[in-house]
Amino acid sequence: MNERLNVTNLAKTYPEFALGPLTFDLPAGYIMGLIGPNGAGKTTTLRLLLDMAQPSSGEFTLNGAKTADARQQARDDLGAMLDSTTLPDAWTMKDVDSNMKRLFPHWDSQQFMKLVAQFDINPKTMYRRLSKGTQNKVNLAVALSHHAKLLILDEPMAGLDPIARDELRQLLQSYIQDGEASVLLSSHLTDDLAQFADYLLYLIHGEQRFFGETDTLLSRYLLVQGGSSELTAALKNRGLGLRQTSVGFSLLLPTADQALATGLVTSTPDLDTLMIYLGKRGEDHA
Amino acid sequence: MRDIATMMRLDWTTTKLHSIWWIVGLADLALVLLGVFVANTRFLMLGAAAGMASSALMMPFVGSQQHGLEGMLALLPLRRRIVVWGHYGFALSLVAALVLNFAVVDGVTGLIRPAEANLSRTLGVAAGVFFFFVLTTAIEYPMLLKWGFERAPFAVYGTLFGLCAVLGLVAYLDPFEQVVVWPTVAAGLAGLLVVLGGSLMISLHVYETREI
Amino acid sequence: MRIVIQNRAGEPIYQQIIDQIQAAILSGELQPGTLLPSIRGLAKDLQISVITTTRAYHDLEQAGLVQNVQGKGTYVQPQDPALLREQTLRQVEAGLQAALDAAKIGQIPPATLHEMLDNLMAAGGEDHE
């Protein structure tokens, strides 16, 4: 099987923050969502994958390339967009097009100008005069316009209204239609993602809490609700993210322990709920 | 080779290309006109070339909103060593262009004031300017590549200030009165090459693992 | 061809797809030999993940309702009436067993169960979506 990404024990240590070890794969033709609270390490992970920072340990293969140098040479096969992605101040969209044509062997001018129009960007305005949000859209358009086999996008949905988000979703699902290209995107708008992401990588405070098929994560826990008197010691022990109010309690219970919740109100949590209960630190005990 | 040319071209197009040639053209015109009325505009030319070269040399590192363009470069199919070679190539081509420009303006001024025309003096000053700016590049670029523009202001301005002081001193002492001594020039050139080579090696090493 | 999914229906999406395609095949709405939408095309149309549609089609194939032909697509299989009846009987049995299990937990007496069944059948056992 073709893998666009193959990551083994990737880790990075900063003075104030430690990320990893991370281990995950992304096969060709699928979408992976990178989720977690703010500060969990999502952007750091993407920066490692883009060789913008060197890992402290571990290794990874991207589009088949195992070294930073090889990956850098094969950038034509990779389309990326982060907050730090930028273009020269004075370039207009036409300048972007003519320059990228020289830089990327598979640059598709038609595709780029089509996206520029779709994103409502004035092709004659200089980059520095565009709003930050529009600049992000330009960088996204560039990433999508050279037939890259892997897209790495950092919070592409952020700052977009629901209509724009839906358009982006359509773009991304079309992008993987041929079963060759894959997409890795980070997002804190998780409910959207849970719908169409095939895989999820869930980070909390630098740690990899989950990697696998979206459905697997969502069926891992039950949301249990009941009256205060129904909160048993066993539930407290096995449950996570316990919330107690004057009108009862709620917590997440591993599906394996569902017998403990007999007679109580149980439901399958959506991704947002899951993340809320697991919290910033991924409370392991109630 | 082609990649380095691509990178150099990228540096030229990302700098505010249009404005620099306008400024150079205007400055040239002003200097020539001034030469009609004032003697020894050579030193003014030096100052103008100095100012232009200093700011132009830093352009590859000042991209969008005072941040560098490293964020863009990381996503382009250009290896890090190519980026470094390209930056140096840009600097050298820029300095060569400005020095040539100076020589031409000086030549034209010489036509207006034949009494002051002095080929060896012009050559000497051109060589001096060339040395100065290659030195500037050699000292600044490793710092800019390691820290980026935002974090290296003191180093950059410090270098400029220091070298400008040296240049001022040299201009004041004006050793170019004598006929240019070729062995001295050859030795100077060799020394410059060594310094530049060393600078390039440091830059290559520093940028290879630089965090963006 | 009609597939409508609901995100918050409680039932997993892949199951909703299976149920609807199965119903369409069993009712004859989808004739044997019909080419179903591609796995990727369906995922995009329904705005869901490829893994979900893959799973649905896989389970349908396991149940003998469709066949995935490499490189061509997924085709509706002709159904054996006896086999169909057998499958439907099994489904009904599973449903009844689930009801019995729930009744046991809630301690609902058999008489009430029979009453409930009669009421439901009287109401026509209509499709409630």
XYZ file of C-alpha atoms in Angstrom:
627
model
C 0.000 0.000 0.000
C 1.100 3.472 -0.854
C 1.727 5.634 2.144
C 1.989 9.360 1.908
C 3.172 9.646 5.488
C 4.850 7.171 7.753
C 5.845 8.497 11.160
C 7.707 6.557 13.848
C 8.313 7.859 17.350
C 8.702 11.413 16.208
C 9.454 13.714 19.101
C 10.614 17.272 19.744
C 11.659 18.776 23.036
C 11.616 22.480 23.719
C 12.423 24.070 27.074
C 8.765 24.748 27.829
C 7.100 22.022 25.833
C 7.618 18.408 24.849
C 5.942 16.814 21.850
C 5.637 13.146 21.130
C 6.538 10.443 20.596
C 4.164 10.342 17.656
C 3.535 7.289 15.530
C 1.027 7.285 12.699
C 0.540 6.679 8.977
C -1.497 8.233 6.253
C -2.197 6.024 3.242
C -2.701 7.456 -0.235
C -6.205 8.670 -0.972
C -7.375 9.537 2.538
C -7.939 12.487 4.803
C -6.471 12.735 8.280
C -7.541 15.276 10.836
C -5.060 16.479 13.439
C -7.068 17.589 16.436
C -6.519 18.694 19.982
C -6.908 21.713 22.256
C -4.921 24.858 21.545
C -1.348 24.337 22.614
C -1.515 20.585 22.183
C 1.282 20.627 19.632
C -0.580 20.471 16.337
C 1.381 23.212 14.630
C 4.655 21.881 16.017
C 3.838 18.497 14.529
C 3.208 19.992 11.127
C 6.398 22.040 11.327
C 8.344 18.871 12.009
C 6.755 17.191 9.008
C 7.688 20.188 6.885
C 11.295 20.082 8.080
C 10.958 23.572 9.475
C 12.248 22.165 12.732
C 14.440 19.146 13.366
C 13.044 16.356 15.518
C 14.791 15.496 18.770
C 14.221 11.838 17.991
C 12.289 9.567 15.702
C 11.928 9.625 11.950
C 9.381 9.861 9.207
C 8.882 9.230 5.526
C 6.927 11.716 3.456
C 5.926 10.774 -0.082
C 8.604 8.124 0.145
C 11.414 10.499 1.109
C 13.310 9.670 4.287
C 15.662 12.617 4.701
C 15.063 16.325 5.075
C 17.110 17.056 1.970
C 15.194 14.545 -0.151
C 11.917 15.923 1.109
C 12.981 19.461 0.332
C 13.834 18.511 -3.226
C 10.464 16.836 -3.675
C 8.422 19.844 -2.602
C 6.576 19.761 -5.906
C 4.722 16.738 -4.526
C 3.769 18.565 -1.348
C 1.333 21.416 -0.925
C 1.375 23.113 2.447
C -0.107 26.055 4.244
C 0.670 27.320 7.726
C 0.291 30.591 9.503
C 3.937 31.367 8.811
C 3.537 30.732 5.096
C 3.985 33.954 3.254
C 4.619 35.512 -0.114
C 6.578 38.590 -1.122
C 4.902 41.895 -0.263
C 4.792 43.278 -3.749
C 3.484 40.253 -5.605
C 0.070 40.253 -7.194
C -1.705 37.029 -8.067
C -0.274 37.272 -11.550
C 3.214 37.545 -10.077
C 2.497 34.527 -7.921
C 1.397 32.582 -10.959
C 4.367 33.489 -13.159
C 6.888 32.820 -10.412
C 5.359 29.576 -9.215
C 5.273 28.363 -12.788
C 9.063 28.581 -12.792
C 9.426 26.964 -9.402
C 6.980 24.061 -9.484
C 7.233 21.632 -12.390
C 3.564 20.674 -12.028
C 2.199 24.159 -11.542
C -1.313 24.520 -12.936
C -2.004 28.158 -13.818
C -5.575 27.466 -14.772
C -6.294 25.797 -11.465
C -4.661 28.623 -9.536
C -6.541 31.415 -11.263
C -9.741 29.448 -10.908
C -9.213 29.208 -7.159
C -8.263 32.868 -6.938
C -11.590 33.698 -8.546
C -13.465 31.231 -6.391
C -11.936 32.694 -3.228
C -12.887 36.186 -4.362
C -9.328 37.491 -4.486
C -8.543 40.495 -6.623
C -5.789 39.313 -8.954
C -4.255 42.782 -9.177
C -3.907 43.522 -5.476
C -0.461 43.228 -3.931
C -0.037 40.544 -1.294
C 0.702 42.952 1.517
C -2.526 44.816 0.915
C -4.649 41.741 1.453
C -6.157 40.923 4.836
C -4.551 38.098 6.772
C -7.525 35.886 6.040
C -7.258 36.538 2.339
C -3.523 35.963 2.447
C -4.226 32.556 3.938
C -6.562 31.841 1.071
C -3.856 32.767 -1.411
C -1.410 30.417 0.267
C -4.067 27.711 0.235
C -4.650 28.288 -3.470
C -0.929 27.925 -4.117
C -0.850 24.657 -2.165
C -3.748 23.311 -4.192
C -2.380 24.311 -7.569
C 0.533 22.069 -8.344
C -0.992 18.588 -8.224
C 0.727 17.744 -4.965
C 0.325 14.208 -3.723
C 0.101 15.326 -0.126
C -1.496 18.417 1.345
C -0.505 19.583 4.809
C -2.761 22.355 6.026
C -2.679 24.086 9.401
C -6.133 25.227 10.471
C -7.381 25.943 6.947
C -10.933 26.222 8.250
C -10.136 28.856 10.831
C -11.710 32.204 10.112
C -13.971 30.854 7.389
C -17.742 31.167 7.515
C -19.798 27.969 7.194
C -20.260 28.440 3.462
C -16.544 28.808 2.866
C -15.872 25.844 5.129
C -18.240 23.723 3.114
C -16.563 24.819 -0.116
C -13.202 23.887 1.310
C -14.484 20.500 2.385
C -15.707 19.917 -1.160
C -12.339 20.941 -2.546
C -10.515 18.559 -0.236
C -12.825 15.636 -0.881
C -12.417 16.226 -4.615
C -8.688 16.404 -4.142
C -8.531 12.801 -2.921
C -10.999 11.445 -5.478
C -8.327 9.706 -7.530
C -7.217 7.683 -4.559
C -3.663 8.964 -4.954
C -3.510 12.243 -3.097
C -3.963 12.579 0.649
C -4.701 15.440 2.974
C -3.540 16.128 6.518
C -5.271 19.060 8.112
C -5.328 20.361 11.617
C -8.451 21.918 12.963
C -10.149 22.857 16.147
C -13.507 22.842 14.385
C -13.861 19.181 15.022
C -17.452 18.449 14.289
C -16.938 19.306 10.629
C -13.896 17.114 10.571
C -15.477 14.093 12.217
C -17.791 13.854 9.239
C -15.329 13.486 6.438
C -11.953 12.673 7.987
C -10.973 9.044 7.540
C -8.326 9.128 10.255
C -7.824 11.201 13.340
C -4.670 12.022 15.248
C -5.622 13.404 18.622
C -3.034 15.315 20.649
C -3.362 16.532 24.202
C -0.582 18.510 25.803
C 2.024 17.187 23.403
C 0.986 13.584 23.827
C -0.544 11.329 21.210
C -3.804 10.225 22.794
C -5.246 8.506 19.782
C -4.506 7.637 16.217
C -6.786 5.578 14.017
C -10.027 5.564 12.103
C -12.438 8.282 13.115
C -15.191 5.771 13.859
C -12.922 3.878 16.223
C -12.268 6.955 18.344
C -15.923 7.879 18.401
C -17.006 4.431 19.521
C -14.406 4.263 22.255
C -16.379 6.180 24.820
C -19.936 6.544 26.004
C -21.366 9.659 27.505
C -23.046 8.665 30.748
C -25.508 10.900 32.532
C -27.454 10.361 35.711
C -28.592 11.674 39.048
C -26.076 12.395 41.797
C -27.132 9.353 43.772
C -26.380 7.117 40.791
C -22.722 8.034 40.719
C -21.021 4.888 41.934
C -17.419 4.573 43.040
C -16.776 2.289 40.088
C -18.055 4.945 37.702
C -15.860 7.530 39.339
C -12.933 5.241 38.972
C -13.367 4.275 35.345
C -14.930 7.476 34.090
C -13.227 10.564 32.687
C -13.996 14.246 32.778
C -16.574 13.974 35.555
C -18.905 16.923 35.850
C -21.163 17.300 38.818
C -23.933 19.823 39.165
C -26.943 20.326 41.364
C -29.001 18.304 38.906
C -26.769 15.323 38.383
C -23.502 14.234 36.858
C -22.026 13.336 33.497
C -18.818 11.642 32.449
C -17.148 9.678 29.689
C -16.964 5.966 30.166
C -14.866 3.586 28.073
C -17.293 1.477 26.046
C -15.687 -1.642 27.458
C -17.025 -0.666 30.888
C -20.544 0.059 29.731
C -22.024 -2.468 32.131
C -21.248 -0.001 34.910
C -23.747 2.380 33.377
C -26.731 0.037 33.279
C -29.930 1.924 33.888
C -28.323 5.300 33.322
C -28.669 7.530 30.283
C -25.932 6.682 27.797
C -25.205 8.050 24.372
C -22.414 8.114 21.835
C -20.627 11.437 22.204
C -19.838 13.522 19.148
C -16.266 14.608 18.677
C -16.749 18.013 20.279
C -18.228 16.443 23.396
C -15.428 13.901 23.507
C -12.817 16.613 23.398
C -14.542 18.713 26.020
C -14.648 15.844 28.479
C -11.081 14.798 27.801
C -10.092 18.395 28.330
C -6.758 20.135 28.040
C -4.926 17.516 29.977
C -6.847 14.402 28.988
C -7.951 13.704 32.540
C -7.319 10.066 33.167
C -9.333 9.918 36.293
C -12.542 11.624 37.266
C 23.628 25.389 -11.127
C 20.228 26.066 -12.584
C 18.680 25.909 -9.135
C 21.091 28.555 -7.880
C 20.139 30.778 -10.791
C 16.488 30.156 -9.944
C 17.122 31.189 -6.359
C 19.015 34.311 -7.415
C 16.216 35.234 -9.725
C 13.757 34.705 -6.912
C 15.758 37.049 -4.697
C 15.726 39.673 -7.436
C 11.981 39.388 -7.945
C 11.064 39.354 -4.287
C 12.969 42.525 -3.567
C 11.151 45.694 -4.337
C 12.706 45.616 -7.747
C 10.759 48.400 -9.328
C 11.551 50.945 -6.672
C 15.260 50.232 -6.541
C 15.912 50.910 -10.216
C 13.890 54.097 -10.049
C 15.942 55.277 -7.108
C 19.207 54.328 -8.764
C 18.226 56.057 -11.988
C 17.166 59.200 -10.191
C 20.291 59.218 -8.067
C 22.477 58.815 -11.143
C 20.752 61.687 -12.860
C 21.043 63.877 -9.796
C 24.729 63.082 -9.385
C 25.564 63.814 -13.008
C 23.655 67.071 -12.898
C 25.349 67.943 -9.665
C 28.686 67.173 -11.312
C 28.029 70.056 -13.619
C 28.087 72.480 -10.741
C 30.104 70.842 -8.023
C 33.536 69.340 -8.014
C 34.507 65.989 -6.562
C 31.081 64.460 -6.528
C 32.902 61.162 -6.364
C 32.480 60.993 -2.621
C 28.812 61.724 -2.853
C 28.561 58.882 -5.322
C 30.297 56.676 -2.825
C 27.809 57.605 -0.170
C 24.868 57.022 -2.461
C 26.193 53.655 -3.597
C 26.862 52.753 0.016
C 23.334 53.568 1.101
C 21.731 51.734 -1.775
C 23.867 48.655 -1.468
C 23.372 48.332 2.272
C 19.615 48.297 2.103
C 19.471 46.239 -1.080
C 21.734 43.542 0.397
C 19.239 42.889 3.149
C 16.239 42.609 0.886
C 16.222 38.821 0.564
C 15.771 38.661 4.301
C 13.074 41.236 4.652
C 10.019 39.736 3.082
C 6.474 40.215 4.065
C 5.791 42.643 6.892
C 9.363 42.658 8.100
C 9.485 38.888 8.434
C 11.739 36.905 6.202
C 10.525 34.754 3.372
C 11.802 31.577 5.014
C 8.219 30.468 5.403
C 7.842 30.545 1.658
C 11.234 29.075 0.861
C 10.596 26.057 3.070
C 7.740 25.084 0.777
C 9.622 25.473 -2.489
C 11.643 22.726 -4.160
C 14.906 24.473 -3.311
C 17.371 22.768 -1.053
C 18.681 24.793 1.842
C 22.195 24.922 0.459
C 20.799 26.261 -2.806
C 19.021 29.015 -0.903
C 22.339 30.037 0.650
C 24.240 29.942 -2.639
C 21.456 31.886 -4.263
C 21.527 34.613 -1.611
C 25.267 35.050 -2.035
C 24.924 35.059 -5.784
C 22.292 37.737 -5.468
C 24.506 39.837 -3.233
C 27.457 39.600 -5.602
C 25.383 40.392 -8.645
C 23.817 43.324 -6.830
C 27.149 44.734 -5.763
C 28.600 44.247 -9.233
C 25.623 46.055 -10.756
C 25.921 48.983 -8.361
C 29.669 49.272 -8.787
C 29.265 49.221 -12.546
C 26.639 51.872 -12.168
C 29.023 53.967 -10.110
C 31.767 53.540 -12.689
C 29.465 54.670 -15.484
C 28.273 57.715 -13.548
C 31.853 58.532 -12.708
C 32.794 58.174 -16.357
C 30.000 60.489 -17.440
C 30.960 63.018 -14.794
C 34.521 62.726 -16.079
C 33.296 63.818 -19.461
C 31.703 66.884 -17.925
C 34.751 67.680 -15.855
C 37.735 66.290 -17.763
C 40.125 67.823 -15.278
C 38.983 65.459 -12.599
C 38.862 62.367 -14.772
C 41.250 59.824 -13.422
C 40.810 56.256 -14.583
C 42.992 54.608 -12.005
C 41.341 56.618 -9.258
C 37.913 55.605 -10.480
C 38.984 52.005 -10.716
C 40.498 52.189 -7.298
C 37.374 53.618 -5.746
C 35.190 51.120 -7.587
C 37.378 48.332 -6.308
C 37.149 49.771 -2.822
C 33.378 49.897 -2.939
C 33.287 46.374 -4.286
C 35.553 45.148 -1.467
C 33.508 46.959 1.106
C 30.248 45.438 0.071
C 31.519 41.967 -0.433
C 32.911 42.240 3.077
C 29.570 43.467 4.320
C 27.903 40.492 2.725
C 30.467 38.102 4.129
C 29.932 39.389 7.654
C 26.183 39.974 7.610
C 24.849 37.018 5.708
C 25.772 34.271 8.152
C 24.062 36.293 10.885
C 20.990 36.983 8.821
C 20.759 33.354 7.815
C 21.056 32.162 11.363
C 18.767 34.639 13.059
C 16.652 36.179 10.343
C 16.150 39.884 10.007
C 14.051 40.443 13.121
C 16.581 38.951 15.469
C 19.796 40.284 13.977
C 19.338 44.074 13.791
C 22.211 44.950 16.074
C 24.593 42.667 14.279
C 23.560 44.020 10.899
C 23.635 47.686 11.812
C 26.749 47.210 13.862
C 28.566 45.716 10.888
C 27.399 48.471 8.620
C 28.376 51.166 11.058
C 31.774 49.637 11.628
C 32.525 49.136 7.977
C 31.195 52.557 7.054
C 33.526 54.072 9.598
C 36.382 52.174 7.982
C 35.281 53.331 4.562
C 35.073 56.897 5.765
C 38.571 56.598 7.091
C 39.856 55.151 3.848
C 38.129 57.853 1.824
C 39.610 60.476 4.097
C 43.089 59.099 3.828
C 42.548 58.645 0.102
C 45.313 56.145 -0.623
C 44.252 55.913 -4.226
C 46.333 58.919 -5.229
C 49.063 56.541 -6.240
C 48.864 54.378 -9.271
C 46.997 51.199 -8.494
C 49.474 48.586 -7.417
C 48.458 45.287 -8.946
C 50.099 42.941 -6.478
C 48.231 44.709 -3.665
C 45.005 44.370 -5.516
C 45.673 40.705 -6.235
C 46.457 40.045 -2.594
C 43.360 41.924 -1.530
C 41.245 39.947 -3.932
C 42.668 36.680 -2.687
C 41.993 37.706 0.897
C 38.463 38.698 -0.010
C 37.863 35.344 -1.661
C 39.045 33.558 1.445
C 36.779 35.625 3.675
C 33.860 35.139 1.335
C 34.522 31.425 1.080
C 34.650 31.107 4.829
C 31.468 33.101 5.187
C 29.731 30.875 2.666
C 30.784 27.753 4.501
C 29.513 29.102 7.791
C 26.236 30.109 6.202
C 25.744 26.724 4.584
C 26.295 25.039 7.909
C 24.106 27.420 9.851
C 21.173 27.358 7.478
C 21.108 23.598 7.036
C 19.549 23.103 10.447
C 17.994 26.490 11.026
C 14.539 26.373 12.539
C 11.951 28.270 10.546
C -30.880 6.079 -6.446
C -31.662 7.430 -3.037
C -29.514 7.458 0.060
C -30.266 9.903 2.826
C -28.191 9.903 5.994
C -28.677 11.663 9.270
C -25.757 12.614 11.449
C -27.485 12.533 14.783
C -29.823 9.643 14.158
C -28.007 7.530 16.707
C -27.406 4.829 14.181
C -23.885 4.789 12.716
C -23.774 6.299 9.255
C -22.333 3.214 7.610
C -25.260 1.243 8.999
C -27.754 3.737 7.587
C -26.180 3.297 4.163
C -26.289 -0.475 4.425
C -29.927 -0.434 5.515
C -31.050 1.826 2.706
C -29.190 0.017 -0.051
C -30.331 -3.304 1.312
C -33.933 -2.153 1.390
C -33.665 -0.871 -2.167
C -32.194 -4.151 -3.372
C -34.730 -6.324 -1.554
C -37.645 -4.262 -2.780
C -36.427 -4.559 -6.352
C -35.838 -0.829 -6.650
C -32.215 -1.632 -7.406
C -32.107 -4.297 -10.049
C -29.382 -6.945 -10.216
C -26.503 -5.739 -12.350
C -26.997 -2.101 -11.441
C -23.731 -0.257 -10.880
C -23.687 1.508 -7.538
C -21.941 4.862 -7.044
C -18.203 4.459 -6.538
C -16.964 4.324 -2.966
C -15.176 7.630 -3.321
C -17.941 9.270 -5.283
C -20.495 8.276 -2.678
C -18.287 9.559 0.145
C -18.015 12.909 -1.547
C -21.707 13.112 -2.363
C -22.720 12.267 1.195
C -19.923 14.432 2.631
C -18.593 11.542 4.691
C -15.319 9.688 4.903
C -14.124 7.147 2.352
C -13.565 4.623 5.104
C -17.262 4.814 6.003
C -18.519 4.067 2.502
C -15.859 1.399 2.077
C -17.111 -0.312 5.205
C -20.732 -0.109 4.090
C -19.970 -1.637 0.704
C -17.782 -4.265 2.308
C -20.520 -5.329 4.687
C -23.043 -5.385 1.846
C -20.698 -7.643 -0.078
C -20.317 -9.920 2.929
C -24.094 -10.182 3.052
C -24.117 -11.224 -0.575
C -26.124 -8.215 -1.692
C -23.472 -6.644 -3.898
C -20.177 -7.515 -5.466
C -17.081 -5.334 -5.742
C -15.377 -5.845 -9.081
C -11.772 -4.637 -9.038
C -11.320 -1.710 -11.383
C -14.966 -1.519 -12.362
C -17.119 -0.830 -9.338
C -19.770 -2.339 -7.171
C -22.686 -4.175 -8.725
C -25.997 -5.314 -7.278
C -26.164 -9.064 -7.018
C -29.183 -11.122 -8.019
C -30.933 -12.305 -4.908
C -32.041 -15.825 -4.130
C -35.631 -15.529 -2.803
C -35.187 -18.377 -0.363
C -31.947 -16.897 0.933
C -33.591 -13.516 1.166
C -36.450 -14.862 3.196
C -33.984 -16.639 5.434
C -32.042 -13.392 5.953
C -35.160 -11.387 6.620
C -36.331 -13.983 9.127
C -33.014 -13.758 10.882
C -33.256 -9.979 10.996
C -36.739 -10.155 12.482
C -35.528 -12.690 14.994
C -32.624 -10.456 15.989
C -34.981 -7.518 16.402
C -37.369 -9.546 18.547
C -34.513 -10.845 20.664
C -33.310 -7.302 21.250
C -36.801 -6.348 22.352
C -36.936 -9.326 24.707
C -33.558 -8.429 26.224
C -34.687 -4.867 26.825
C -37.950 -6.080 28.307
C -36.059 -8.338 30.658
C -33.945 -5.466 31.980
C -37.012 -3.302 32.404
C -38.922 -6.233 33.828
C -41.760 -5.861 31.372
C -44.189 -8.838 31.502
C -44.877 -10.993 28.387
C -48.510 -9.857 28.256
C -47.395 -6.246 27.771
C -44.985 -7.340 25.068
C -47.712 -9.106 23.092
C -49.949 -6.032 23.456
C -47.198 -3.779 22.145
C -46.609 -6.067 19.142
C -50.327 -6.113 18.339
C -50.516 -2.331 18.529
C -47.561 -1.891 16.247
C -48.934 -4.306 13.687
C -52.316 -2.609 13.822
C -50.672 0.718 13.119
C -49.567 -0.877 9.863
C -45.951 -1.425 10.804
C -45.247 1.527 8.581
C -41.862 2.929 7.786
C -41.037 5.493 10.419
C -38.085 7.594 9.497
